[in-house]
JSON list of C-alpha atoms in Angstrom, two decimals:
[
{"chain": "A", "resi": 1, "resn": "UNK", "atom": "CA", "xyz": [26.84, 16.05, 28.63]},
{"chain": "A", "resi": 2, "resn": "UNK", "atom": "CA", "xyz": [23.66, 15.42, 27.37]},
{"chain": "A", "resi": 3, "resn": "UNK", "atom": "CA", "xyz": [20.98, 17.62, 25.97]},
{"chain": "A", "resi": 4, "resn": "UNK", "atom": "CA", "xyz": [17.94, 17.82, 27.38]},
{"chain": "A", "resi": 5, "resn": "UNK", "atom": "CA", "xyz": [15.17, 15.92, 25.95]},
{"chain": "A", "resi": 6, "resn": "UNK", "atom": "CA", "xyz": [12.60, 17.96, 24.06]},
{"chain": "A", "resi": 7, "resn": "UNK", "atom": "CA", "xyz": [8.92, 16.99, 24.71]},
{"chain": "A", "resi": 8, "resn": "UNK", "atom": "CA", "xyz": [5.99, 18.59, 22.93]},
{"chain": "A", "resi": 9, "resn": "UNK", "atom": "CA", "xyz": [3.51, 20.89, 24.44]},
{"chain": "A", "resi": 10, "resn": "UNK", "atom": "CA", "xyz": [0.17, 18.82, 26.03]},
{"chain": "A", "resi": 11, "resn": "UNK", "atom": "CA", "xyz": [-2.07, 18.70, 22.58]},
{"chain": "A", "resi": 12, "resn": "UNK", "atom": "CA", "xyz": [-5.56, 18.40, 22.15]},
{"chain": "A", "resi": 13, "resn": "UNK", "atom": "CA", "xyz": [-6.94, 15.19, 19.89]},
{"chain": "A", "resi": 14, "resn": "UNK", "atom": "CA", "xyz": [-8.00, 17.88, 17.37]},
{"chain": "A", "resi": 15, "resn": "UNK", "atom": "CA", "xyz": [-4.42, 19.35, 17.49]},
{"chain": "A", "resi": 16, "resn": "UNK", "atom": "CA", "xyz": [-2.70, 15.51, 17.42]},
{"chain": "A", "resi": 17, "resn": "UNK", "atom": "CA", "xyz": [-4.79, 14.77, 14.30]},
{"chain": "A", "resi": 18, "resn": "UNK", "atom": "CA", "xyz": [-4.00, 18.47, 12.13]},
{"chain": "A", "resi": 19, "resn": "UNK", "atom": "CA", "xyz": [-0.39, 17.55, 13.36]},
{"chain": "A", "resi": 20, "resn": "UNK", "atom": "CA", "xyz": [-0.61, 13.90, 11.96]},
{"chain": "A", "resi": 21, "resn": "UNK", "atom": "CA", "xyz": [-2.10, 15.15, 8.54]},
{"chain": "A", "resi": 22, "resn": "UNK", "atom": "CA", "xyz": [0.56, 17.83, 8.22]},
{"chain": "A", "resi": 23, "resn": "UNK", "atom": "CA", "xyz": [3.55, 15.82, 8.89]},
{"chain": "A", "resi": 24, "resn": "UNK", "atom": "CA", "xyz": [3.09, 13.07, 7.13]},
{"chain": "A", "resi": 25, "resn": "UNK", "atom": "CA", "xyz": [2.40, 15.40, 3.94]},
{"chain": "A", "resi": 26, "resn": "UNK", "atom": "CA", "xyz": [6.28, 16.64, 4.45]},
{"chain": "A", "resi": 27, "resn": "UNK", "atom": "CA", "xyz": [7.05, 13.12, 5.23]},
{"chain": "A", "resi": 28, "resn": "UNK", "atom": "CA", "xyz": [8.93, 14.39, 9.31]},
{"chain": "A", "resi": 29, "resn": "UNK", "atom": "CA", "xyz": [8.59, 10.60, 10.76]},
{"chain": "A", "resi": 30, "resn": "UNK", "atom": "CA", "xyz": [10.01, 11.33, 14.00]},
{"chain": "A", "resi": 31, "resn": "UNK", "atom": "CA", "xyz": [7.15, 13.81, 14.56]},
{"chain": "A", "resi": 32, "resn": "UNK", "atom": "CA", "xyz": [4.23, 11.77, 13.37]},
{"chain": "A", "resi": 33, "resn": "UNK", "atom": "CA", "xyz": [5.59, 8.90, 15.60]},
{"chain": "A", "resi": 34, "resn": "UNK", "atom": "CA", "xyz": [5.63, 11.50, 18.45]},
{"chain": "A", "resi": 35, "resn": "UNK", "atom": "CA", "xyz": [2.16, 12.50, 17.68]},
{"chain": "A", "resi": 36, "resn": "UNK", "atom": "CA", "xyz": [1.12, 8.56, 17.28]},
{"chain": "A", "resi": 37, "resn": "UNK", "atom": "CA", "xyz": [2.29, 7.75, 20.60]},
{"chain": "A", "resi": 38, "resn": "UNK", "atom": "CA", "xyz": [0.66, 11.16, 22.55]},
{"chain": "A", "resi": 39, "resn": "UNK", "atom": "CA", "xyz": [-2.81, 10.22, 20.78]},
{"chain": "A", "resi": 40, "resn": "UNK", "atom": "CA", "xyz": [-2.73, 6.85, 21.98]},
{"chain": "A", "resi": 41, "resn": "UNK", "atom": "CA", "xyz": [-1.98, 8.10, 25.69]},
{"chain": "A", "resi": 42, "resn": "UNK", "atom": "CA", "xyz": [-4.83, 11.09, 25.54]},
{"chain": "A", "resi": 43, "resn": "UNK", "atom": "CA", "xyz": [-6.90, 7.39, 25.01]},
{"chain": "A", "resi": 44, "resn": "UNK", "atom": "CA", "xyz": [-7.56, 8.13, 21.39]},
{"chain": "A", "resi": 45, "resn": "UNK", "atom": "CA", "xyz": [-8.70, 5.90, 19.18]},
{"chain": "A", "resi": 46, "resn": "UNK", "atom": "CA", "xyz": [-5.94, 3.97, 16.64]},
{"chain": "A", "resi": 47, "resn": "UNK", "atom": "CA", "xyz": [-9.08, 4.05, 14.18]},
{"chain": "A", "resi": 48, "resn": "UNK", "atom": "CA", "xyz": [-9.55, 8.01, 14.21]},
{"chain": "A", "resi": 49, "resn": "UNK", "atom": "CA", "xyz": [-5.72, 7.89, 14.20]},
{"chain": "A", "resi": 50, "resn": "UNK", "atom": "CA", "xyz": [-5.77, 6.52, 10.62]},
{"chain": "A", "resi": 51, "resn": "UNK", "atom": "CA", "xyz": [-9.07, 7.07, 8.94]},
{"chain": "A", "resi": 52, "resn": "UNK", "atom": "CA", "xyz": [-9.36, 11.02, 10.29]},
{"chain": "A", "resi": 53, "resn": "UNK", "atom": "CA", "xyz": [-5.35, 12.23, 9.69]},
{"chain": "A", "resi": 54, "resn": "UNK", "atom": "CA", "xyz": [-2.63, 9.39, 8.40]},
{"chain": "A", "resi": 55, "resn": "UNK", "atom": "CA", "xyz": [-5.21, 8.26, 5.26]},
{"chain": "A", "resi": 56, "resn": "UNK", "atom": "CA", "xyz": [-6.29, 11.64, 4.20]},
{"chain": "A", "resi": 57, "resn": "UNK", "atom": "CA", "xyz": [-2.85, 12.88, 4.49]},
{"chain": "A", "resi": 58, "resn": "UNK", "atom": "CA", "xyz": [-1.88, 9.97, 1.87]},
{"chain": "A", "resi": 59, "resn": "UNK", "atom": "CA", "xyz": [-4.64, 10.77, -0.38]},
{"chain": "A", "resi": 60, "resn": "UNK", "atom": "CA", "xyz": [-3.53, 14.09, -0.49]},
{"chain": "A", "resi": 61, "resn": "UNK", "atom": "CA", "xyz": [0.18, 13.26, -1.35]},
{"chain": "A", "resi": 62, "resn": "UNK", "atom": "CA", "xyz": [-1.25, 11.21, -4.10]},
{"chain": "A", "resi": 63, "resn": "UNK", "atom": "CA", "xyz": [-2.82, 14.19, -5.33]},
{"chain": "A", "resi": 64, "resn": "UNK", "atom": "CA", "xyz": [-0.32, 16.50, -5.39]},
{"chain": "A", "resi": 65, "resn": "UNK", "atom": "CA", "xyz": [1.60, 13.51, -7.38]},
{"chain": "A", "resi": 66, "resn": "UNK", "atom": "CA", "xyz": [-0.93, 13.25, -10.11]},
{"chain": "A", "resi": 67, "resn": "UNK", "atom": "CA", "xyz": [-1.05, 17.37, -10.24]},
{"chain": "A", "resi": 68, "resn": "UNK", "atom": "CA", "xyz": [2.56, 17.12, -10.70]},
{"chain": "A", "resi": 69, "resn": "UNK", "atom": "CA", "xyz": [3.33, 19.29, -7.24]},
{"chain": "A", "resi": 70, "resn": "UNK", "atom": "CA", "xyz": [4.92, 16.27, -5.48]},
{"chain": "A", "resi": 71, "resn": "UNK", "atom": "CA", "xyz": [7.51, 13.77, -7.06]},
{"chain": "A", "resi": 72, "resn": "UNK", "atom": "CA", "xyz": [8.36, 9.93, -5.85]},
{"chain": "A", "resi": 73, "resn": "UNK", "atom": "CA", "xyz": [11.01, 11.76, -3.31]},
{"chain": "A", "resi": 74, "resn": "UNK", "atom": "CA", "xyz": [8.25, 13.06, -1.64]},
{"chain": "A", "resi": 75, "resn": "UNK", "atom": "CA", "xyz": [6.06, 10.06, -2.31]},
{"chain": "A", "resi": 76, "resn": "UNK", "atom": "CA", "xyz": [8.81, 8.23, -0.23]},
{"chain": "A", "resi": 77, "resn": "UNK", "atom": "CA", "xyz": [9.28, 10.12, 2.34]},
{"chain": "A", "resi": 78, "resn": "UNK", "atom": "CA", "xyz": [5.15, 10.45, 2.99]},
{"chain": "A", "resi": 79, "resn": "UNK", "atom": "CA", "xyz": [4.71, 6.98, 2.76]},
{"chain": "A", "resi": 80, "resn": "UNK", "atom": "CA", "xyz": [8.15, 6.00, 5.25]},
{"chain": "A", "resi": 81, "resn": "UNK", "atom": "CA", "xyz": [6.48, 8.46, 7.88]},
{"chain": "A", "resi": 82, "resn": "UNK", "atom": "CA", "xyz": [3.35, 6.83, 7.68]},
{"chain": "A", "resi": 83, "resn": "UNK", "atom": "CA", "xyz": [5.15, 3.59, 8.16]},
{"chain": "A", "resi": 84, "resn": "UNK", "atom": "CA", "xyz": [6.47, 4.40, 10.69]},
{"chain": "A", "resi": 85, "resn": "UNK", "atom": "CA", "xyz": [2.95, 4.86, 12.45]},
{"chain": "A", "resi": 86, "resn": "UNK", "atom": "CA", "xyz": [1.28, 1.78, 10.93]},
{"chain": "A", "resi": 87, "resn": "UNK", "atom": "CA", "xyz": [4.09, -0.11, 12.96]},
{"chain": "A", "resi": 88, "resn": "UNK", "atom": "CA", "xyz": [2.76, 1.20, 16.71]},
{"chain": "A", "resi": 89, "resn": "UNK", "atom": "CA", "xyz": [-0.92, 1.06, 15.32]},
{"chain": "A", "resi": 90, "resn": "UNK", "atom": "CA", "xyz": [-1.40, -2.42, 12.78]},
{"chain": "A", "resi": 91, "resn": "UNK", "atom": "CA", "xyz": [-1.18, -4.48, 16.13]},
{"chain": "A", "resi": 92, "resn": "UNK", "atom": "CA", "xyz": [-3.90, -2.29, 17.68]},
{"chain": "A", "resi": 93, "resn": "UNK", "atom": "CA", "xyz": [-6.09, -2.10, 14.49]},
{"chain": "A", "resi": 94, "resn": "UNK", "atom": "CA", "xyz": [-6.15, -5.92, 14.53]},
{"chain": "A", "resi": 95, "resn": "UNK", "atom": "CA", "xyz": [-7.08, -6.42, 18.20]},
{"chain": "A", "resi": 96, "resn": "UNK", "atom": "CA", "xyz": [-9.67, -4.05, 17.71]},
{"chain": "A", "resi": 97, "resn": "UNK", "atom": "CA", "xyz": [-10.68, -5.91, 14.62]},
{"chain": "A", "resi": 98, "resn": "UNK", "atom": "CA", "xyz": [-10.86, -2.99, 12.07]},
{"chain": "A", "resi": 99, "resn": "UNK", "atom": "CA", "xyz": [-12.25, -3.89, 8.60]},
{"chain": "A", "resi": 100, "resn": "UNK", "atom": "CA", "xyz": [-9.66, -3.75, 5.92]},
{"chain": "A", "resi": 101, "resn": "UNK", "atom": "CA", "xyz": [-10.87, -2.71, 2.25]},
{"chain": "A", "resi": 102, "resn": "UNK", "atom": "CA", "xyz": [-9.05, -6.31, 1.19]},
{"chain": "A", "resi": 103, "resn": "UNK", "atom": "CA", "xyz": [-6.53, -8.64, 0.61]},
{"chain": "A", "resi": 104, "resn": "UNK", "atom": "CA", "xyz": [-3.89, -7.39, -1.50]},
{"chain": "A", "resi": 105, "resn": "UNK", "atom": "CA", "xyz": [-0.59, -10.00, -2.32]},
{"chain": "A", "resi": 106, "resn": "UNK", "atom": "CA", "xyz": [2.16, -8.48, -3.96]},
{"chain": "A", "resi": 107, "resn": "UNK", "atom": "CA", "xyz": [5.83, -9.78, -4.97]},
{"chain": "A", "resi": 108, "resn": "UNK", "atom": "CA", "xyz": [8.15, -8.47, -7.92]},
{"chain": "A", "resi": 109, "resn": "UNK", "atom": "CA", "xyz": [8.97, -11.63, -10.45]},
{"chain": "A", "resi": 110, "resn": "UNK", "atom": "CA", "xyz": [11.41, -14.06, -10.56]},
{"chain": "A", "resi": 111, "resn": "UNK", "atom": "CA", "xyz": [14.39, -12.79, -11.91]},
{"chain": "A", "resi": 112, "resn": "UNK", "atom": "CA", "xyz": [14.29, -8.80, -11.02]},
{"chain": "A", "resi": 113, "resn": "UNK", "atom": "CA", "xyz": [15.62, -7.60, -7.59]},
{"chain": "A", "resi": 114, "resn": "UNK", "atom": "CA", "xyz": [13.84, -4.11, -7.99]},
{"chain": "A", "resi": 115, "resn": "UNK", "atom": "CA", "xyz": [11.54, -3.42, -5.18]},
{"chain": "A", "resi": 116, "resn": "UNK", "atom": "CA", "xyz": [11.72, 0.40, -4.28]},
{"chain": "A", "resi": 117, "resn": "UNK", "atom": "CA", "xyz": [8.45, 0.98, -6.82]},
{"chain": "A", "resi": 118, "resn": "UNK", "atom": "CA", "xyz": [6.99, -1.88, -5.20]},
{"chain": "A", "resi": 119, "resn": "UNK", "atom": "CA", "xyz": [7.49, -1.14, -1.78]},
{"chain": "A", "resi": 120, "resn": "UNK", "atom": "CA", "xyz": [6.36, 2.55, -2.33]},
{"chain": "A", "resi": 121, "resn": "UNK", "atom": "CA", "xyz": [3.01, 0.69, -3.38]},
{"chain": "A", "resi": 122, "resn": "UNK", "atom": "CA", "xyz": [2.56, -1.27, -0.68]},
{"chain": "A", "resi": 123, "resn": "UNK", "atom": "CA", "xyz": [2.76, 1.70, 1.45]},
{"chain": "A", "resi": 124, "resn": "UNK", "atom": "CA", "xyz": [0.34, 3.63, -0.22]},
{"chain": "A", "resi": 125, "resn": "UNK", "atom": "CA", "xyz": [-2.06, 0.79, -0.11]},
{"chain": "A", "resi": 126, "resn": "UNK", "atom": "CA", "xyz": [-1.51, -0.13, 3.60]},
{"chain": "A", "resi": 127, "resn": "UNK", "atom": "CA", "xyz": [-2.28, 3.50, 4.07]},
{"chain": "A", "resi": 128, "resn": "UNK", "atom": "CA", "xyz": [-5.20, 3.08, 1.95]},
{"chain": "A", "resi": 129, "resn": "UNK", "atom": "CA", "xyz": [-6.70, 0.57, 4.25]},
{"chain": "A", "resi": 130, "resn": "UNK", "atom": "CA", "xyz": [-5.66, -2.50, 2.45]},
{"chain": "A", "resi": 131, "resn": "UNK", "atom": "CA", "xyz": [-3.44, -5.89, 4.25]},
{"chain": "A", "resi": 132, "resn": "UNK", "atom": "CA", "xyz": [-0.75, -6.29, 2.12]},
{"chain": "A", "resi": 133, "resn": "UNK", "atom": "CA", "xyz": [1.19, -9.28, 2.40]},
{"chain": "A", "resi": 134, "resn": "UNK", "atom": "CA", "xyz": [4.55, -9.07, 0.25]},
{"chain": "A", "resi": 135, "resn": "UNK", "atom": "CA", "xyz": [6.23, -11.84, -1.16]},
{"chain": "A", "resi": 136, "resn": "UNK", "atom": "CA", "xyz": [9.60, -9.57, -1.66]},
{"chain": "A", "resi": 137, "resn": "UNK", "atom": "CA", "xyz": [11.49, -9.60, -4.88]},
{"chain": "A", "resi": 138, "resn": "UNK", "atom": "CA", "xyz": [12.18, -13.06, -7.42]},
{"chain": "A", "resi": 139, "resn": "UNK", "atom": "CA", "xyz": [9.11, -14.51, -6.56]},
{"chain": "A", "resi": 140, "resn": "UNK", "atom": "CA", "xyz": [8.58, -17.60, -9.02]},
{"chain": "A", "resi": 141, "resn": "UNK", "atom": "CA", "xyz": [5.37, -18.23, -10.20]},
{"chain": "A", "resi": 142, "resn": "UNK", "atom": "CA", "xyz": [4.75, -21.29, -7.78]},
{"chain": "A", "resi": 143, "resn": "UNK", "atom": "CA", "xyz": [5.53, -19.49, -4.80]},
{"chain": "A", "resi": 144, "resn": "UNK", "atom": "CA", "xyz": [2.56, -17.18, -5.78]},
{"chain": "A", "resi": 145, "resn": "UNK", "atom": "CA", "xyz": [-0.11, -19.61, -6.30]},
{"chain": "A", "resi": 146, "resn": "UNK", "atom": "CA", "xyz": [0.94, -21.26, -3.01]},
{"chain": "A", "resi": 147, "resn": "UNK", "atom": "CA", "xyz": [0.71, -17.60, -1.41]},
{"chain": "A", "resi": 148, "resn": "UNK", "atom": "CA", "xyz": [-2.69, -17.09, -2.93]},
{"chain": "A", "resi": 149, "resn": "UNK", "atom": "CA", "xyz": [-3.65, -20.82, -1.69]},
{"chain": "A", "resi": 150, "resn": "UNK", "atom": "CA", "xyz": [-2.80, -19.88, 1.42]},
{"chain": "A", "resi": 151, "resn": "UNK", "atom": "CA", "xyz": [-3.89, -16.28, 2.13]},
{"chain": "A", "resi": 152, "resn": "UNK", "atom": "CA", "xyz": [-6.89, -15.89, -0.08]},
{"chain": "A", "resi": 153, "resn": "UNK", "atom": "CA", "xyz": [-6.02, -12.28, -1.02]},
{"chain": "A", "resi": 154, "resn": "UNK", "atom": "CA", "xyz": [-8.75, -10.37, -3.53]},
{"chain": "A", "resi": 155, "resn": "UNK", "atom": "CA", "xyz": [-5.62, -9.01, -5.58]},
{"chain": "A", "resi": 156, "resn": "UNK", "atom": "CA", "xyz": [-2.33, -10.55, -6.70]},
{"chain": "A", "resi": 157, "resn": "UNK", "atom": "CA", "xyz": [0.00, -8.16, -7.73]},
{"chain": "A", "resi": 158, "resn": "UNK", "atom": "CA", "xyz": [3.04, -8.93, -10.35]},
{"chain": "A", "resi": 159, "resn": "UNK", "atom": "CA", "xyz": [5.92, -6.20, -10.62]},
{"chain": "A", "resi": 160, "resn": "UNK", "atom": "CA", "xyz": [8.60, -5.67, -13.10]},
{"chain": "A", "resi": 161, "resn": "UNK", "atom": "CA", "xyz": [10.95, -3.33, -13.51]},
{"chain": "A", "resi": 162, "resn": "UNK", "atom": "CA", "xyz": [13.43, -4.65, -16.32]},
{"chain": "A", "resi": 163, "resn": "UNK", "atom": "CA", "xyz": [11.94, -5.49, -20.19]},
{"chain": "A", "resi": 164, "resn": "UNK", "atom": "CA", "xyz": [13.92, -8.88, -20.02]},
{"chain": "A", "resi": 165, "resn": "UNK", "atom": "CA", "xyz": [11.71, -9.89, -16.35]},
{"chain": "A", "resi": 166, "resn": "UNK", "atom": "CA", "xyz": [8.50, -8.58, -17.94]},
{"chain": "A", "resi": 167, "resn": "UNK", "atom": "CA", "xyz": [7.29, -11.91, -19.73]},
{"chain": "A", "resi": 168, "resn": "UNK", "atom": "CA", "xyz": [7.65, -13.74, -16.31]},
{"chain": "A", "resi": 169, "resn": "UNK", "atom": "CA", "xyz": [4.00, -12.03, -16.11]},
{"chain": "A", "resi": 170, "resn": "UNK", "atom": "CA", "xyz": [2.82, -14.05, -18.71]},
{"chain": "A", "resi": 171, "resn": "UNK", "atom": "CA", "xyz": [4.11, -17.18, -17.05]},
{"chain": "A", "resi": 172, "resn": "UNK", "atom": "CA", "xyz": [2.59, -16.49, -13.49]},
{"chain": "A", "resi": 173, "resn": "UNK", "atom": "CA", "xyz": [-0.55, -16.13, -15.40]},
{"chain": "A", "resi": 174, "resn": "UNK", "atom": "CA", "xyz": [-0.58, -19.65, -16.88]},
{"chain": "A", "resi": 175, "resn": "UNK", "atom": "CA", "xyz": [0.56, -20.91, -13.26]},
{"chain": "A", "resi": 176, "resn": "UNK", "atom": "CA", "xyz": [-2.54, -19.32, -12.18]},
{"chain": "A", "resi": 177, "resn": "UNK", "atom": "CA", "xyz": [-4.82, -21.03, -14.51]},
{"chain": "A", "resi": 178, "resn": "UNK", "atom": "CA", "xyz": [-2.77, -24.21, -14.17]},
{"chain": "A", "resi": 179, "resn": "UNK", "atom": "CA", "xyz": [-3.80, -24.35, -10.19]},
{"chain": "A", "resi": 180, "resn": "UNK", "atom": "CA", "xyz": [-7.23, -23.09, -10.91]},
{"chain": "A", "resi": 181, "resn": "UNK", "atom": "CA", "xyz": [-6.98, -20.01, -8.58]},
{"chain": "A", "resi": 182, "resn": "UNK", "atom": "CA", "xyz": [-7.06, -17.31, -11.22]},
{"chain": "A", "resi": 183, "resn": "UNK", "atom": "CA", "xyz": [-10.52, -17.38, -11.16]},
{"chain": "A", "resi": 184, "resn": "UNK", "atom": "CA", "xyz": [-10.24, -16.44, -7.73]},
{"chain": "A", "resi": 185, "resn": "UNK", "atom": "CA", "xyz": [-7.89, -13.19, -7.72]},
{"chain": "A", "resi": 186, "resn": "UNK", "atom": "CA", "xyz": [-7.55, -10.15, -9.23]},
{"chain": "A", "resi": 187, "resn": "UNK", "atom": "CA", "xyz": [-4.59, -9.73, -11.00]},
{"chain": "A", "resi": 188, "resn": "UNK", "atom": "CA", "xyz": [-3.09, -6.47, -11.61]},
{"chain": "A", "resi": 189, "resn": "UNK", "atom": "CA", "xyz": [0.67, -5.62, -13.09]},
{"chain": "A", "resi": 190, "resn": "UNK", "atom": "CA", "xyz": [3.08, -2.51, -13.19]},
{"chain": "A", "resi": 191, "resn": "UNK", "atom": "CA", "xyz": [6.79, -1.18, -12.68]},
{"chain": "A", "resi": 192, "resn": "UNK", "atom": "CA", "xyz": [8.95, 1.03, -14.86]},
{"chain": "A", "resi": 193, "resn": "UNK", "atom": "CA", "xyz": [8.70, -0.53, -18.43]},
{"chain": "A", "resi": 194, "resn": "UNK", "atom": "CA", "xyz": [4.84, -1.75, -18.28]},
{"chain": "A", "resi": 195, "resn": "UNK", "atom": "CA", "xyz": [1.76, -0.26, -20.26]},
{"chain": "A", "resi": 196, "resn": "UNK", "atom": "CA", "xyz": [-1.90, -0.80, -20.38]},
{"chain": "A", "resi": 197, "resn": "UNK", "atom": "CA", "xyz": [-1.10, -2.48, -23.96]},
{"chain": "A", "resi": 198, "resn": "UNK", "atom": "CA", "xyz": [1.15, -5.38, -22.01]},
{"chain": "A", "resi": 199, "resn": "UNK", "atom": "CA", "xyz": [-1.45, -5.63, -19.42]},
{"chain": "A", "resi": 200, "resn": "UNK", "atom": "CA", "xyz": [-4.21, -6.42, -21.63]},
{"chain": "A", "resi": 201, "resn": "UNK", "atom": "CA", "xyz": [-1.71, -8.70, -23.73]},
{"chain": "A", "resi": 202, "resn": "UNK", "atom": "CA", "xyz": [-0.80, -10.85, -20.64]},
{"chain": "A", "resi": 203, "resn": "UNK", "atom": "CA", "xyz": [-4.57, -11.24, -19.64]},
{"chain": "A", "resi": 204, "resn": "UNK", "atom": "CA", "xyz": [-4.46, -8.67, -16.11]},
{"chain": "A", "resi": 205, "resn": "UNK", "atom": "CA", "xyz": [-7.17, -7.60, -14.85]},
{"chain": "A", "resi": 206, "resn": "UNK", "atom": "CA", "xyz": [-5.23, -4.29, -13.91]},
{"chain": "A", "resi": 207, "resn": "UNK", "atom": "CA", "xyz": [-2.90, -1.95, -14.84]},
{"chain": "A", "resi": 208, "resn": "UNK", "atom": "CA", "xyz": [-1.41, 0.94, -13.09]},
{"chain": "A", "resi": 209, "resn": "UNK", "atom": "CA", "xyz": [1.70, 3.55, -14.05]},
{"chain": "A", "resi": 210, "resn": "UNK", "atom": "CA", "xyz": [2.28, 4.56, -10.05]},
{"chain": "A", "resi": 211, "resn": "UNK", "atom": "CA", "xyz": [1.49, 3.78, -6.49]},
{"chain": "A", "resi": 212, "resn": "UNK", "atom": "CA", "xyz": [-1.28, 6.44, -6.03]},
{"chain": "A", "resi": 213, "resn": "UNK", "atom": "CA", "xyz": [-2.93, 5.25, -9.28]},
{"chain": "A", "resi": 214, "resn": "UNK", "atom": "CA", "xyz": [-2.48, 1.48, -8.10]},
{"chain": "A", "resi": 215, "resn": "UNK", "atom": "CA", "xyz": [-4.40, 2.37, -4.87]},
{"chain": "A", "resi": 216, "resn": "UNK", "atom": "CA", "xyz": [-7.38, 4.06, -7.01]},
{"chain": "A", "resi": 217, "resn": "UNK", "atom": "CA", "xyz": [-7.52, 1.28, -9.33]},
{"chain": "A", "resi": 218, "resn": "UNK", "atom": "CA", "xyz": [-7.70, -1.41, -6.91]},
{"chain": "A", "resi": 219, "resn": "UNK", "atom": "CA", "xyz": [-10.48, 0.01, -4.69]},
{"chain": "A", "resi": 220, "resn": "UNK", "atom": "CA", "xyz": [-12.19, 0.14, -8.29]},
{"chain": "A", "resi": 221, "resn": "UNK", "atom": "CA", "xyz": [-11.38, -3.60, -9.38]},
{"chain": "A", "resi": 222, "resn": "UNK", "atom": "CA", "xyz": [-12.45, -4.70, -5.98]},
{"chain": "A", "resi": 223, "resn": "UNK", "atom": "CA", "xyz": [-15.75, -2.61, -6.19]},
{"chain": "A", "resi": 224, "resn": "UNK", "atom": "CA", "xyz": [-16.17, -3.59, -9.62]},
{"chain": "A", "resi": 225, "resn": "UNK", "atom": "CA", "xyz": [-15.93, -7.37, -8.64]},
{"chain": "A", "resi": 226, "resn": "UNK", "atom": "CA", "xyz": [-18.17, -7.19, -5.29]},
{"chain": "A", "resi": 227, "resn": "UNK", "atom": "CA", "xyz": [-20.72, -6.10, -7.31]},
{"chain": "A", "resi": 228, "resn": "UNK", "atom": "CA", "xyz": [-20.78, -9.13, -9.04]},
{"chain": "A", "resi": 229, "resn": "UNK", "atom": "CA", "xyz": [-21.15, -11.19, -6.40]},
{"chain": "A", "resi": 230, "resn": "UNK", "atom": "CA", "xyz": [-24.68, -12.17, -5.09]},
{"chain": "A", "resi": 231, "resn": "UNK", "atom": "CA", "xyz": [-25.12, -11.00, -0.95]}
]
């Protein structure tokens, strides 16, 4: 025998949204999927969907992370929920063309496996309104210049999570300059063991300790560089 299925109560857009923000702050995926999928059928749009409940809900896990309320569990579990809604609304976003804040490439270096940080990240930025294209884990440093070649992302991102991968940084950076795209990208670089102090020793452009701070900084470097750049 099977149990009957439960459906929510008919919701107003204005309830859908509270209900989006509120349950991807405690990270309940099944719910925020629910609520994904009963916005789109009240004819809402997958814009307001993001930018008025799943991104502000994001910010404010990042928050609570940098107040020291909310740890990388809950980081996870926030970031898997919204997931879980950028799945039933990226397709949509792109047919409706949606402007993305940029291009962000990202792929841990040859020789370390790690990618939980990393994919944490990538979350947080995809929430953020970046496209994030990930390379995945023991990316040598060819395979990134033919990545940026090919997507023309504003940021590269290296990650590390071992000491012994760390210097592979180094090495993507003279691949970079070898191919003449660093000029090109923004480079940042993080994971477990880095600091500011490596950053600036490898030549980054960027440096950040987490995924909420990686999100900030970017939006920053990509500010910074627009800035730069004659209209």
């Amino acid at each position: 025998m099977t149990s009957p299925k439960l459906t929510s109560p008919e919701l107003t857009p204005e309830e859908i949204l509270q209900g989006l923000y509120d349950d991807t702050l405690v990270g309940n995926a099944p719910h925020v999927l629910e609520l994904t999928h009963q916005g789109l059928a009240l004819q809402m749009e997958p814009q307001t969907l993001l930018f008025d409940a799943l991104i502000p809900s994001l910010e404010e896990v990042g928050a609570r992370f940098e107040r020291g309320d909310f740890f990388v569990p809950e980081m996870l579990i926030a970031g898997r929920a919204m997931a879980g809604a950028m799945e039933v609304l990226r397709p949509l976003l792109a047919e409706t063309g949606a402007e993305t804040i940029g291009k962000f490439l990202m792929g841990t270096v040859k020789g370390d496996v790690h990618d939980i940080g990393k994919n944490l990240v990538n979350i947080m930025l995809e929430g953020a309104g970046f496209e994030v294209i990930d390379l995945g884990v023991q990316v040598a440093p060819e395979k990134f210049v033919a990545a940026i070649e090919e997507h023309q992302p504003d940021i590269v991102g290296f990650s590390a999570f071992l000491t012994t991968t760390m210097p592979m940084f180094k090495a993507n950076m003279n691949a970079l300059e070898k191919s003449g795209v660093r000029d090109s990208v923004i480079v940042m670089v993080g994971g477990a063991p880095v600091t500011q102090e490596y950053a600036d020793a490898v030549g980054a452009d960027g440096y950040a300790p987490d995924a909420s701070a990686c999100v900030k900084k970017a939006k920053a470097l990509i500010k910074e560089r627009r800035a730069k750049v004659p209209a």
